[in-house]
Every structure is written in structure tokens, then in C-alpha cells.
Short mmCIF file of C-alpha atoms in Angstrom, two decimals:
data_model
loop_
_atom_site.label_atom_id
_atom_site.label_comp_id
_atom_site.label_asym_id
_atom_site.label_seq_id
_atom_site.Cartn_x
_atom_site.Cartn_y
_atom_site.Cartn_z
CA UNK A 701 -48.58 -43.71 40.61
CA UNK A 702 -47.88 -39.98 41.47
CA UNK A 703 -44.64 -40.53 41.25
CA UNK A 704 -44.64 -42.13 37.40
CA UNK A 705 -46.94 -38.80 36.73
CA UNK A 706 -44.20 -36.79 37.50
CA UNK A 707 -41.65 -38.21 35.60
CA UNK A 708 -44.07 -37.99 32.35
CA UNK A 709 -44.17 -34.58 33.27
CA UNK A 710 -40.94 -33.96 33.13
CA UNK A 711 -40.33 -35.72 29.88
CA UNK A 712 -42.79 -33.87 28.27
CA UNK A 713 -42.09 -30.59 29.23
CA UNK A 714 -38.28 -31.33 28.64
CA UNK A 715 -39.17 -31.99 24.52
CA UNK A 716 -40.94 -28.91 24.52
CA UNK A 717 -38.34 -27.32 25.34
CA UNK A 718 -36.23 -29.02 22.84
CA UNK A 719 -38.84 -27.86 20.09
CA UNK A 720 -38.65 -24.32 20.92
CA UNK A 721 -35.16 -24.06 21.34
CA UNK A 722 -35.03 -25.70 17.86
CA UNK A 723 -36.67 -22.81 16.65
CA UNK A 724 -34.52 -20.09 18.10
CA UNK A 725 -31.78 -19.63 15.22
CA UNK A 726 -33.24 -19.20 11.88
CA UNK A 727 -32.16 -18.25 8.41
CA UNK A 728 -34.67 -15.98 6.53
CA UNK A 729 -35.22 -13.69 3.66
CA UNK A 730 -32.94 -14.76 0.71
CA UNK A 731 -34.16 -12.32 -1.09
CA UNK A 732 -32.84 -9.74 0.97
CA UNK A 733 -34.60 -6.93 3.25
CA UNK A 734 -35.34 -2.77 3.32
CA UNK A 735 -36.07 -0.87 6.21
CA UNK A 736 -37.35 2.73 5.27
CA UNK A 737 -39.09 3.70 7.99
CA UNK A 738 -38.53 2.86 11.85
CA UNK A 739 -42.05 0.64 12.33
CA UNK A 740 -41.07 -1.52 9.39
CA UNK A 741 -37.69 -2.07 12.04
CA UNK A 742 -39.75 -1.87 15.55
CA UNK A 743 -42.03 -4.40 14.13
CA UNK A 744 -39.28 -6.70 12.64
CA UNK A 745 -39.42 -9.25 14.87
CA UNK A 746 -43.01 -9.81 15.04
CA UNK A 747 -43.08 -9.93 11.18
CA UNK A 748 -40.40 -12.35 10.97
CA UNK A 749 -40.50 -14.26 14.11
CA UNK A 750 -37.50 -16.20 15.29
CA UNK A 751 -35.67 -14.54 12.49
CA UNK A 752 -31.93 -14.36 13.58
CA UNK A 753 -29.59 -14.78 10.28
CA UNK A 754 -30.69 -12.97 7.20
CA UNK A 755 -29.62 -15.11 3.96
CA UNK A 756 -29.59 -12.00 1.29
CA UNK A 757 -28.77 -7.77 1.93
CA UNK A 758 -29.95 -5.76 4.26
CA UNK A 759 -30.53 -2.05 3.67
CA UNK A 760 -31.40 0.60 6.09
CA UNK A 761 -32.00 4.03 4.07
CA UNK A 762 -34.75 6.70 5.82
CA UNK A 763 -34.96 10.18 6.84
CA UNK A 764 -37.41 8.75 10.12
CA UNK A 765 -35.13 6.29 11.14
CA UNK A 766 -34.00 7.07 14.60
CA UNK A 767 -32.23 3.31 16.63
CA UNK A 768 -31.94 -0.23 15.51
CA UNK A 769 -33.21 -1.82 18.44
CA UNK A 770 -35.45 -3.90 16.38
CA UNK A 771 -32.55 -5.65 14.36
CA UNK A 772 -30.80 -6.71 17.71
CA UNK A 773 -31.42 -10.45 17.60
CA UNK A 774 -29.70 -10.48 14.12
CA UNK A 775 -26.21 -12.20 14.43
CA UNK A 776 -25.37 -13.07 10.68
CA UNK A 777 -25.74 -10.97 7.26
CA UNK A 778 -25.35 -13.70 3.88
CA UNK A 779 -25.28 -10.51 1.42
CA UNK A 780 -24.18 -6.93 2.36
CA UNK A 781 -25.21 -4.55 4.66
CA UNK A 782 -25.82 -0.83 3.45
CA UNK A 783 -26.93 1.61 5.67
CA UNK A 784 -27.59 4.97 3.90
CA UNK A 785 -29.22 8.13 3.68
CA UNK A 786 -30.50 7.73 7.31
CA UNK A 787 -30.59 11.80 8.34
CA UNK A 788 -31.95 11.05 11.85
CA UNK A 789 -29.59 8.12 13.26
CA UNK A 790 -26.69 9.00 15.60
CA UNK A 791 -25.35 5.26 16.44
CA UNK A 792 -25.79 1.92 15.31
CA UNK A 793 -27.04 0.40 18.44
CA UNK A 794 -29.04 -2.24 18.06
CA UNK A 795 -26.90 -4.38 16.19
CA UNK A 796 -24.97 -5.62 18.68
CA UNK A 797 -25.84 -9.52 17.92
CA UNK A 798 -24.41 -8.87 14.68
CA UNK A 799 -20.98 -11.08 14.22
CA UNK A 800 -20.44 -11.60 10.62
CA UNK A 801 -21.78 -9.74 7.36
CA UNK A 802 -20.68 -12.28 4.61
CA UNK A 803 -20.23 -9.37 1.90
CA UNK A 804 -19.94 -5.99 2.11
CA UNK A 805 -20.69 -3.26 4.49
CA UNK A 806 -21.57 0.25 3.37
CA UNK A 807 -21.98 3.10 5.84
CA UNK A 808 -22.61 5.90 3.97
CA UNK A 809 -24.42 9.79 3.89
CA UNK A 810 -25.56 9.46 7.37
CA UNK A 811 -25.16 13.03 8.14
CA UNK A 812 -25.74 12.76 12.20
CA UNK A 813 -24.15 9.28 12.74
CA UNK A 814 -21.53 10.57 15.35
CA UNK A 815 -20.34 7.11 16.00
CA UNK A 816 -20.13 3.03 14.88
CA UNK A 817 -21.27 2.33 18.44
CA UNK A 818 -23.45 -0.83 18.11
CA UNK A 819 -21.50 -3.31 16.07
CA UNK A 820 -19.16 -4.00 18.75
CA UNK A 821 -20.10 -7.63 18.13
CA UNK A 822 -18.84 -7.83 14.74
CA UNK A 823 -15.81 -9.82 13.88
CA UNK A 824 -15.43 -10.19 9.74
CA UNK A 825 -16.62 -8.38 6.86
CA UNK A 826 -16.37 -10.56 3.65
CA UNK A 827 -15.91 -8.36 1.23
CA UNK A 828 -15.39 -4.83 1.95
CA UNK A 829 -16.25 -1.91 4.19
CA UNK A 830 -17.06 1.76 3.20
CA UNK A 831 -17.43 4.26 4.76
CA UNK A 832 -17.57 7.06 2.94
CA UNK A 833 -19.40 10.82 3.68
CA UNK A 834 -20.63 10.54 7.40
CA UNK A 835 -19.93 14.55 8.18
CA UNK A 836 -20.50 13.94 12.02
CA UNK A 837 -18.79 10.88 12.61
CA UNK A 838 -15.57 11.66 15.17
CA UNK A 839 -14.45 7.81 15.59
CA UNK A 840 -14.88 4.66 14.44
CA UNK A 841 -15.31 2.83 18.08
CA UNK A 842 -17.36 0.33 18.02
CA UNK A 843 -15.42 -1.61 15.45
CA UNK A 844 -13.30 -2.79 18.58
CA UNK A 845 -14.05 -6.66 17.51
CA UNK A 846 -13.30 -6.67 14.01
CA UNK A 847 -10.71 -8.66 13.09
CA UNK A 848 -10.96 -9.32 9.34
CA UNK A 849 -12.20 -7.71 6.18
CA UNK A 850 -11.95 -9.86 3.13
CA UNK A 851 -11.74 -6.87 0.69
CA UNK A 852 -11.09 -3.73 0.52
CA UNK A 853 -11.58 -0.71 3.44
CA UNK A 854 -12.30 2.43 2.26
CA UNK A 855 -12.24 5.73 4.83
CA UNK A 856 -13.13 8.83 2.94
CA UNK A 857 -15.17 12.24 3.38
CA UNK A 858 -15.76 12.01 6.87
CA UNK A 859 -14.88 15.57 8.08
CA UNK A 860 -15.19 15.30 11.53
CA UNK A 861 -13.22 11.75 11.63
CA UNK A 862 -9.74 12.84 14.14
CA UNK A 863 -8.10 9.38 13.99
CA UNK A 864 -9.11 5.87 13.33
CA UNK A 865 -9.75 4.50 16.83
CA UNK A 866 -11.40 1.76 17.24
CA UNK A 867 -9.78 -0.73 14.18
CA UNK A 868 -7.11 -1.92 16.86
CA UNK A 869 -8.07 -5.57 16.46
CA UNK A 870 -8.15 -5.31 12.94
CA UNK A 871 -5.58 -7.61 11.67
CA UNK A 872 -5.91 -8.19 8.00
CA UNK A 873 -7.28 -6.94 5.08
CA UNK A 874 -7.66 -8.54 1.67
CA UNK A 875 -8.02 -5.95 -0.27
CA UNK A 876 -6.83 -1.80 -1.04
CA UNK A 877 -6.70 0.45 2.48
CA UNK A 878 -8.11 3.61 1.12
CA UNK A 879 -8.15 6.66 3.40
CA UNK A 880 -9.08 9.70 1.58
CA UNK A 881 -10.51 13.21 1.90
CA UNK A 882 -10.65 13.69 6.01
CA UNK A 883 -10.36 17.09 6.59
CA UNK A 884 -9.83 16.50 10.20
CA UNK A 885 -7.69 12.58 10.95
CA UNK A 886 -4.64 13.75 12.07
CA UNK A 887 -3.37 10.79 12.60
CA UNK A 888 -3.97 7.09 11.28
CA UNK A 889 -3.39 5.24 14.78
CA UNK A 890 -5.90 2.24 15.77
CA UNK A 891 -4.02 0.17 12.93
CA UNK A 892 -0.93 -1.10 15.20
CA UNK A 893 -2.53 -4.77 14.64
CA UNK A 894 -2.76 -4.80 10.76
CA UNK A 895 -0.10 -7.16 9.65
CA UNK A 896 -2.12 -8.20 6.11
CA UNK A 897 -2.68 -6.10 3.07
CA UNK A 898 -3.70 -7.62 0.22
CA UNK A 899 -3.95 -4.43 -2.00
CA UNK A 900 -2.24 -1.04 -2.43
CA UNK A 901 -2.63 1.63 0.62
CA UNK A 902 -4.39 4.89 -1.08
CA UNK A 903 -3.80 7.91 1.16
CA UNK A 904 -4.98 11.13 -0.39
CA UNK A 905 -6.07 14.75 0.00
CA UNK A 906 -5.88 14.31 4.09
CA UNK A 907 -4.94 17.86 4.44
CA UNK A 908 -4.38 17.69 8.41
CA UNK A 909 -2.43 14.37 8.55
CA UNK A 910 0.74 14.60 10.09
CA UNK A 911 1.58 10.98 10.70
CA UNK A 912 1.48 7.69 9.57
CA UNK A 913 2.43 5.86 12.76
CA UNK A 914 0.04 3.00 13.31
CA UNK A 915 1.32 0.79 10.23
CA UNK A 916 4.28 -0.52 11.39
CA UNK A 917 3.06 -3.88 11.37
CA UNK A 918 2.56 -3.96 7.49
CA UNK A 919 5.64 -5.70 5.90
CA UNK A 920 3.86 -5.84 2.48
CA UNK A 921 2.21 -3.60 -0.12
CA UNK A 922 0.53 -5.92 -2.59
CA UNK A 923 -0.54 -2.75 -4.93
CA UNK A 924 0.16 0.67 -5.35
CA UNK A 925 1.70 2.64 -2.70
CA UNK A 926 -0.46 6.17 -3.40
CA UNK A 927 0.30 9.14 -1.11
CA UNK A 928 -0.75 12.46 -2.54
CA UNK A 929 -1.79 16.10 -1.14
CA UNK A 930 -0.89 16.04 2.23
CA UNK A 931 -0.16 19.71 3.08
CA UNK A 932 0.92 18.61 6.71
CA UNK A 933 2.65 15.34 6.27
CA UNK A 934 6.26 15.95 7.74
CA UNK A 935 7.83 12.39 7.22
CA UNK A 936 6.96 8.66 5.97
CA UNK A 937 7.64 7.23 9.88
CA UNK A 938 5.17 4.18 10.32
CA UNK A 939 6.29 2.46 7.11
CA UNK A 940 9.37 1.10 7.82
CA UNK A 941 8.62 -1.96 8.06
CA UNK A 942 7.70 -2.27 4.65
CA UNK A 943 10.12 -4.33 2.76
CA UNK A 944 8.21 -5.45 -0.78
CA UNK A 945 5.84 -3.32 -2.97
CA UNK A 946 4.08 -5.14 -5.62
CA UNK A 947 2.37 -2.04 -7.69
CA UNK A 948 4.04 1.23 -7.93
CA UNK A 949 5.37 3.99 -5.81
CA UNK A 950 3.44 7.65 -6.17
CA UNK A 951 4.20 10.45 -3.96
CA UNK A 952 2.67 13.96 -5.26
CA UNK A 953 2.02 17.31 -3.79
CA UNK A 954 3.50 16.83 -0.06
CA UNK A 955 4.61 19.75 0.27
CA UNK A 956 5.60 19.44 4.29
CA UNK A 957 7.59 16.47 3.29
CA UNK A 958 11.81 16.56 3.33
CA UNK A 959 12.82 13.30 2.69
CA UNK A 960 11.50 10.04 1.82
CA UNK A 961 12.56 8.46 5.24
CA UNK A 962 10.30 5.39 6.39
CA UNK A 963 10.71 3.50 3.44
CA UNK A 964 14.44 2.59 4.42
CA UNK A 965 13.79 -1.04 4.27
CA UNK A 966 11.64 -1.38 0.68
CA UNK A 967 14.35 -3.39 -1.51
CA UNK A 968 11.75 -4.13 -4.66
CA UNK A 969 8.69 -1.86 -6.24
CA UNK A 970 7.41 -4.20 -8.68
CA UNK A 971 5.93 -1.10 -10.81
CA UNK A 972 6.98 2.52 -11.58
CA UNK A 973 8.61 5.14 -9.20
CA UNK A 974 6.84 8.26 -9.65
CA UNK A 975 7.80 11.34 -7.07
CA UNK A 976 6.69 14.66 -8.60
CA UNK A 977 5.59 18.06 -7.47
CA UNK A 978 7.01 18.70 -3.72
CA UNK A 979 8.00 21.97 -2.45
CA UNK A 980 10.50 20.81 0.53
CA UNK A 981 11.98 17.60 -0.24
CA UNK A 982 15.92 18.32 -0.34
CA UNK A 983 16.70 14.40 -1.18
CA UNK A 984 15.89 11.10 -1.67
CA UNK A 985 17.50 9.71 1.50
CA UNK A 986 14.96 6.93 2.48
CA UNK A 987 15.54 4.40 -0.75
CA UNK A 988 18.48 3.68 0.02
CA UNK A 989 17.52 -0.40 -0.33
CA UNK A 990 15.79 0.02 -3.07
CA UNK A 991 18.03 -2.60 -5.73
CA UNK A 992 14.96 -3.24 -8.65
CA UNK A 993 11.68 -1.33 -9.83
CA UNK A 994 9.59 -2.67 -12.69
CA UNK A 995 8.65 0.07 -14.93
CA UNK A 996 9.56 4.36 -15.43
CA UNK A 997 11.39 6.00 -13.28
CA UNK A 998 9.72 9.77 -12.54
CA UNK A 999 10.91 12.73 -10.94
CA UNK A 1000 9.50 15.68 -11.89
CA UNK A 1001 8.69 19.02 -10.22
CA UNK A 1002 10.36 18.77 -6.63
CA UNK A 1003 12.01 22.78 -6.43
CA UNK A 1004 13.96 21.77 -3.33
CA UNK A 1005 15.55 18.83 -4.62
CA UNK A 1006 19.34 18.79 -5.32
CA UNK A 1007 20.87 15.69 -5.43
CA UNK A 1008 19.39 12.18 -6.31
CA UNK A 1009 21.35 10.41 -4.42
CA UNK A 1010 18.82 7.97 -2.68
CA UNK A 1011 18.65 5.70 -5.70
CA UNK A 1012 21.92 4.75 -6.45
CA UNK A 1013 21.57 1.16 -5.88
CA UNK A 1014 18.62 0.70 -8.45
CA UNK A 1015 19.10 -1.83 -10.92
CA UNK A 1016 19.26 0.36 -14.22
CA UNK A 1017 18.29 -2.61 -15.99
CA UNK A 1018 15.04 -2.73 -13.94
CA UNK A 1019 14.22 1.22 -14.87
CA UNK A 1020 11.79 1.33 -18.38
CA UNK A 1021 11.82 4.80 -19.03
CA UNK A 1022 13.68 7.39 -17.18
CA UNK A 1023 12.25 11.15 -16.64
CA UNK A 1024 13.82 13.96 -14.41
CA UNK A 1025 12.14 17.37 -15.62
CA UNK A 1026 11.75 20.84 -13.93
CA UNK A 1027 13.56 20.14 -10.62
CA UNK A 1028 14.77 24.00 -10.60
CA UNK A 1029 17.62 23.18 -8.03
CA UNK A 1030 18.61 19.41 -9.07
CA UNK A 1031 22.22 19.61 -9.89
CA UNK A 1032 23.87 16.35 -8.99
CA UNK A 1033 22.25 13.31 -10.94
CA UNK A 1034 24.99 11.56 -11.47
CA UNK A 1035 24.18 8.71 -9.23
CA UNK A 1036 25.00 5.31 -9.93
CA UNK A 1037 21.63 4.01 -11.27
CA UNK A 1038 21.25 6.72 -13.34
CA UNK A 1039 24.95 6.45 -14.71
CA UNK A 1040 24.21 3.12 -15.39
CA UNK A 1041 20.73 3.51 -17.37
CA UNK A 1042 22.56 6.45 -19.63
CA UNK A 1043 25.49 4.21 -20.63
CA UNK A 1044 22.94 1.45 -22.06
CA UNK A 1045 18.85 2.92 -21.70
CA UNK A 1046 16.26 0.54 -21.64
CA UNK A 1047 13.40 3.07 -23.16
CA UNK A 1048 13.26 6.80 -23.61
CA UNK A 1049 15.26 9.65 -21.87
CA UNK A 1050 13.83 12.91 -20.73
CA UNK A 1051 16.26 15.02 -18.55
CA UNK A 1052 15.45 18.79 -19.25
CA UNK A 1053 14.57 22.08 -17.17
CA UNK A 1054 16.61 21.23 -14.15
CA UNK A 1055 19.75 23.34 -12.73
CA UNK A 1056 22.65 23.51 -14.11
CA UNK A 1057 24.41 19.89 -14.02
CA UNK A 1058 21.35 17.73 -14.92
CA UNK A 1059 19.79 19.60 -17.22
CA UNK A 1060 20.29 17.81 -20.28
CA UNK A 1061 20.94 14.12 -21.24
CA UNK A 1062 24.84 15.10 -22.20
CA UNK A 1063 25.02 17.26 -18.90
CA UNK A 1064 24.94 14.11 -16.58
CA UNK A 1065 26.30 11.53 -18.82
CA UNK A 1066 29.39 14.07 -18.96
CA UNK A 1067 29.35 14.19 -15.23
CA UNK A 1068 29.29 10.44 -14.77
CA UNK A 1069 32.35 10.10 -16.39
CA UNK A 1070 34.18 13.22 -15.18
CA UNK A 1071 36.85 12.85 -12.01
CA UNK A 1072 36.68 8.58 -12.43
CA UNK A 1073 40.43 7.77 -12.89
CA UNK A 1074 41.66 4.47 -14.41
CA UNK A 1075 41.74 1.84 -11.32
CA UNK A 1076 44.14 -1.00 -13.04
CA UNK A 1077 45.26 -1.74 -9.85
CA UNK A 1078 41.73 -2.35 -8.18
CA UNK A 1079 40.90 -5.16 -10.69
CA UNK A 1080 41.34 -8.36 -9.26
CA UNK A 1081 41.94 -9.84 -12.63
CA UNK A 1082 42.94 -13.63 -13.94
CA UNK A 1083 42.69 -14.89 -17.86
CA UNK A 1084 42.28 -18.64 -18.67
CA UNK A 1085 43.59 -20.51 -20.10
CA UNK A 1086 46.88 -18.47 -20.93
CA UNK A 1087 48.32 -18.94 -23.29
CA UNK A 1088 46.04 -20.05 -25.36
CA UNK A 1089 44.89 -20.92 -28.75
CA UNK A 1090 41.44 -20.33 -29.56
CA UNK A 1091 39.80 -18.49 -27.24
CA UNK A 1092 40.40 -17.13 -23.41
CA UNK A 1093 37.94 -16.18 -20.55
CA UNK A 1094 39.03 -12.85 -18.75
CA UNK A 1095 37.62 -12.48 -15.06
CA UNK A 1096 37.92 -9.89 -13.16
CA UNK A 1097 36.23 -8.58 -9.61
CA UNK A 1098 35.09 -4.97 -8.29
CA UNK A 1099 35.40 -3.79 -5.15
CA UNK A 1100 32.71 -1.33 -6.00
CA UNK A 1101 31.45 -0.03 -9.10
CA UNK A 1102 33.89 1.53 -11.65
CA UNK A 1103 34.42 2.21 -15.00
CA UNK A 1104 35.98 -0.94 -17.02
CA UNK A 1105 37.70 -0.85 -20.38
CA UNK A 1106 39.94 -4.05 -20.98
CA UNK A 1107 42.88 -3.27 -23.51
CA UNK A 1108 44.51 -6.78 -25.00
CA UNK A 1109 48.11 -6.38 -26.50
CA UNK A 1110 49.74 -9.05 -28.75
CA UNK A 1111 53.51 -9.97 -27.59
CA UNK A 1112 55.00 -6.84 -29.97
CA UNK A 1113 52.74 -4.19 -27.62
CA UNK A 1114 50.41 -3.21 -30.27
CA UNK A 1115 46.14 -3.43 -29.73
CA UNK A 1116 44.58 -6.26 -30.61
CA UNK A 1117 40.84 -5.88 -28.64
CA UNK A 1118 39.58 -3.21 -26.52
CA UNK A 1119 36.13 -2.97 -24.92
CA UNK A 1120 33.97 -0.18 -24.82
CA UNK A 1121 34.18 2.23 -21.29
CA UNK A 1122 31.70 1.18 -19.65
CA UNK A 1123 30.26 1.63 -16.03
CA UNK A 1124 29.84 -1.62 -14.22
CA UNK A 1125 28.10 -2.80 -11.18
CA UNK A 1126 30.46 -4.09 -8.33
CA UNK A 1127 31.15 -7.91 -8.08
CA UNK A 1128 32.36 -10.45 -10.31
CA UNK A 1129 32.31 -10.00 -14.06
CA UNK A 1130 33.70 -12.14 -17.50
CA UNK A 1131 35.09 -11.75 -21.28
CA UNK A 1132 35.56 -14.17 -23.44
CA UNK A 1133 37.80 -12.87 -26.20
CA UNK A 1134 38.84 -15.39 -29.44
CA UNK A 1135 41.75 -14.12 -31.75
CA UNK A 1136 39.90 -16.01 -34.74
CA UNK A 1137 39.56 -12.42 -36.50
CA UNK A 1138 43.19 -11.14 -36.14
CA UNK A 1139 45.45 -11.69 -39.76
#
């Protein structure tokens, strides 16, 4: 009989257990939660008991505010996160349960927040993260466990912010990178993991960085490529593996930059090219690949430049409008690509206030032309059928590109056709010429 007591017990002790753990993991609060005050977050637990996933937002904004030790058995946001305005708190920890925020995540105007430390637990951001104006915040360690950010990340006015340690398991993000206005990041490493970027990458007004080693891993831009106004950005060495640009290209106001070297291996820019006001850039070595953009081609402003030759290989059918103004040392413009757009231009031409050479429209289509001799012996040509009747196909094949004019002679010597001079891209090209016109 004792023994049968025991096993009831047992049983019964066992499905209590069952019943509480059943109550252990709870969604709550649809409608979303504030904290503005640090008893509203001490006493969080015993207001919402059992309370571990919040189903809406969650905002954190007060002066009083000091630790999140309240929020730690928290380990899923529905809505966004937005922690604000919160004078008094140096770290984030507390939140340590915290795995996934389903929308965004705002960090923002916490003027003694010296670090993330606290969210080491968080893997994925659904939307996007901000964080944006945290004056004391050095480093971004304890992001060490993100991996994912469904939108956009956005780095900006953080003046104490030296590099961006602490993203190293970051691996994609859907969205723009944006990494503005940090008077003090001197470098962007912490992002040797990122391999997906479903955006543009915005870098601008970082007067201090030097470097953009840490992207390697990027292969595509799906955006703009933006970087403007960095006074000590020497070179473009971290983007070379970037092969494809969706948006456009804008460089402005680099005025430690020489060259555009890094971007050796981008072969299309699906937008416009746009490279204006740098004090030291002497070339455009670095686009080399580059074969097709898909809108104007600017260059405007760059006192050190001389030569264009960088572009040659763009398709100039690719190029909408073409604009090289006050380069005061740009002489040589005759590059292929450009050679190419002036013989037949897709949209308007502005070529003015440069040096001598390629300061006019006439200036460089006059240089295109000048020193090219006639290369009858480099055409690999053949004509079929021949003779003919009604009509004949000429083909012919260049070894590199070249100025073509075909002359066609009746059996007396005299002209019958000629084609205009015209430059043409290397490879294989056809006429078809029909005598129906002669007398």
C-alpha cells in the first residue's frame, strides 16, 4: 500500500511539473510596451509574469534609466526595438535572452552608452538596425552573434566609434550599409564575414577613415556605390572583390585619394559614373574592367587628373550623357570610349574648362583621329558572294580597335561606295552593300 502511495506521488507531482513548465514561454503585449522609468523595468516581470516573447515594439526612452536587468528573460521582439533618449545607460545588459527582434532595431541619442554589451544573444534583425548619435559609444561588441539583418544597417554620428568590431559574424544584409559621419572609425574592419548586400554601400563624411579593408567578401553592390568626403581615404583596397554594381558609381571630395584602385574587377555599373571634385587623383587606373554603365558619364572637378585612360573599354553605347568639365590639368581624353561616344553620342556633350587637349568637344574628337594611319593590311577581310549580282556581304575582323572606312571600286577603278571613317570596336564586323542604285 505504501508503495502504490508513492507512485501516485510521483505521478502527480510529475504533471505539475508539466503545467508549470507549460507556462514558462509566453507571448504577450501585442500592443507593444514603454519603459520610461527604471521601476516600470525592475518590476516587469512581476507585472507580466512568465512574459518571455513580446508580440508588438518595445521602447526604452528615460533620463532615470540606469540597466536592463529586468528585460533579461525576454528572448523574442515581434515589432521593433527602439531604445532612445536614455541619458543614464552605459550598456545594454540585461538583454542577453534576447535572440531575434522581428523588425527593426533603433539605438539612438544615448549619450553615455559606451558599448552594445548585452545583446550578445542576438542573432537576426528583421528589418533594419540604426544606430545613429551615441557620442560615447567606442565599439559595437556585443553584436558578436548577429548573423543577419533583413534591411538596411545604418552607422552614423557616433563620434567616439574607432572601428566596427564586433559585426564579425555578420554575414548578410538585405538592405543599404550606411556608415556616415564618425569622426573617429578609422577603419571599417569587423565586416570580413559580409558576403550579402542587398542595397547600395553609403560611406560619407568619415573624415578619419583611411581604409576600407574588411569588405572583401562583398562580390555585389545591389545599389549605389556612394563614397564622399573622406579627407584621409588613401585608396579603394577592400573592394576588389566587387565585380557587379547595380545603382551608380559616386566618388566626391576624397581628396587623399590617387587612383581608383580596388575596383579592378567591377565589369558593369548598371547606373551613372559620377567622379567629381578630388584634389590628388592623377588617373583612373582601377576601371580598367569596366565594359558597360547605364546612364551619364561625369567627371568634373578632379585638378590632378591628366589622362582618362581607365575607361577605355566602356561601351560608348552604354554612356547617356557624357560630361568632363574643369579638370584644370586633363589633357589626354582621347581614350577609346570616349572616341567612340564622340563619333556617334547617345545624349548631350559637355567637354569645357579643362587643359589644353580636352578642352572642347572639337579638341578631342581632333585628337582621336590624329596619328591613326590607314591599317589595310590589318583587316582580315572576305566579300561574299563575289562576284555577284545583287547584293554582297563584306566581313572583316580587328585585331583591336581602329578606324574603318571601306572604299568599293567598279572594274574601271573609279568609286562606287565608301563608308563613313568611323572608329570601331575590335572583333568581327559586316556590310552589306547592293549596286541597285549605280546607272
Amino acid at each position: 500500500m505504501e508503495q502504490g502511495i508513492r507512485i501516485r506521488t510521483t505521478i502527480l507531482v510529475w504533471v505539475f511539473f508539466l503545467a508549470l513548465s507549460g507556462l514558462n514561454a509566453q507571448s504577450c503585449l501585442p500592443e507593444g510596451i514603454i519603459f520610461t522609468t527604471q521601476s516600470q523595468i525592475d518590476s516587469f516581470q512581476i507585472n507580466y509574469p512568465n512574459c518571455t516573447e513580446i508580440e508588438g515594439d518595445m521602447t526604452i526612452q528615460g533620463n532615470n534609466i540606469t540597466n536592463l536587468n529586468g528585460l533579461s528573460v525576454l528572448t523574442s521582439i515581434g515589432g521593433s526595438v527602439i531604445i532612445e533618449f536614455n541619458d543614464s545607460l552605459i550598456s545594454l545588459s540585461g538583454m542577453g535572452g534576447l535572440a531575434t527582434i522581428g523588425e527593426h532595431l533603433n539605438i539612438w541619442w544615448n549619450s553615455s552608452l559606451t558599448s552594445l554589451s548585452g545583446l550578445e544573444g542576438l542573432i537576426s534583425v528583421g528589418s533594419g538596425l540604426v544606430i545613429h548619435a551615441n557620442p560615447s559609444l567606442t565599439s559595437l561588441s556585443g553584436l558578436d552573434g548577429l548573423t543577419s539583418i533583413g534591411g538596411s544597417l545604418t552607422l552614423s554620428f557616433s563620434s567616439a566609434l574607432t572601428s566596427l568590431s564586433g559585426l564579425e559574424s555578420l554575414t548578410t544584409i538585405g538592405g543599404d550599409l550606411k556608415i556616415e559621419s564618425n569622426a573617429a572609425l578609422t577603419n571599417i574592419s569587423g565586416l570580413e564575414s559580409l558576403t550579402s548586400l542587398g542595397g547600395g554601400l553609403w560611406i560619407y563624411v568619415n573624415e578619419a577613415l583611411e581604409s576600407l579593408a574588411g569588405l572583401e567578401g562583398v562580390t555585389q553592390i545591389m545599389g549605389d556605390l556612394t563614397i564622399t568626403t573622406g579627407d584621409a581615404l588613401q585608396s579603394l583596397s577592400g573592394l576588389e572583390g566587387v565585380i557587379y554594381i547595380e545603382g551608380s558609381l559616386h566618388m566626391a571630395g576624397n581628396h587623399s585619394l590617387t587612383s581608383l584602385s580596388g575596383l579592378e574587377n567591377v565589369a558593369t555599373i548598371g547606373g551613372e559614373v559620377a567622379i567629381y571634385v578630388h584634389d590628388s587623383i592623377t588617373s583612373l587606373s582601377g576601371l580598367e574592367s569596366l565594359t558597360s554603365i547605364g546612364g551619364d558619364l561625369r567627371i568634373k572637378h578632379c585638378d590632378a587628373l591628366t589622362s582618362l585612360t581607365g575607361i577605355d573599354s566602356i561601351d560608348a553605347t552604354s554612356i547617356t550623357n557624357l560630361v568632363i568639365e574643369g579638370n584644370t590639368s586633363l589633357s589626354t581624353c582621347d581614350v577609346q570610349s570616349i572616341c567612340d561616344y564622340l563619333a556617334s553620342p547617345n545624349g548631350t556633350v559637355e567637354i569645357l574648362d579643362n587643359n589644353q587637349g580636352c578642352d572642347s568637344p572639337q579638341e578631342v574628337e581632333e585628337a582621336c583621329t590624329v596619328g591613326v594611319p590607314e591599317q589595310e593590311s590589318a583587316l582580315q577581310l572576305s566579300a561574299y558572294p563575289n562576284p555577284f549580282t545583287t547584293s554582297t556581304t563584306i566581313e572583316y575582323k580587328l585585331i583591336e580597335p581602329s578606324h574603318v572606312q571601306l572604299t568599293i571600286y567598279n572594274a574601271i577603278g573609279e568609286v562606287v561606295y565608301r563608308t563613313e571613317d568611323r572608329m570601331m570596336l575590335k572583333g568581327i564586323h559586316t556590310v552589306t552593300w547592293s549596286p541597285s542604285h549605280l546607272p
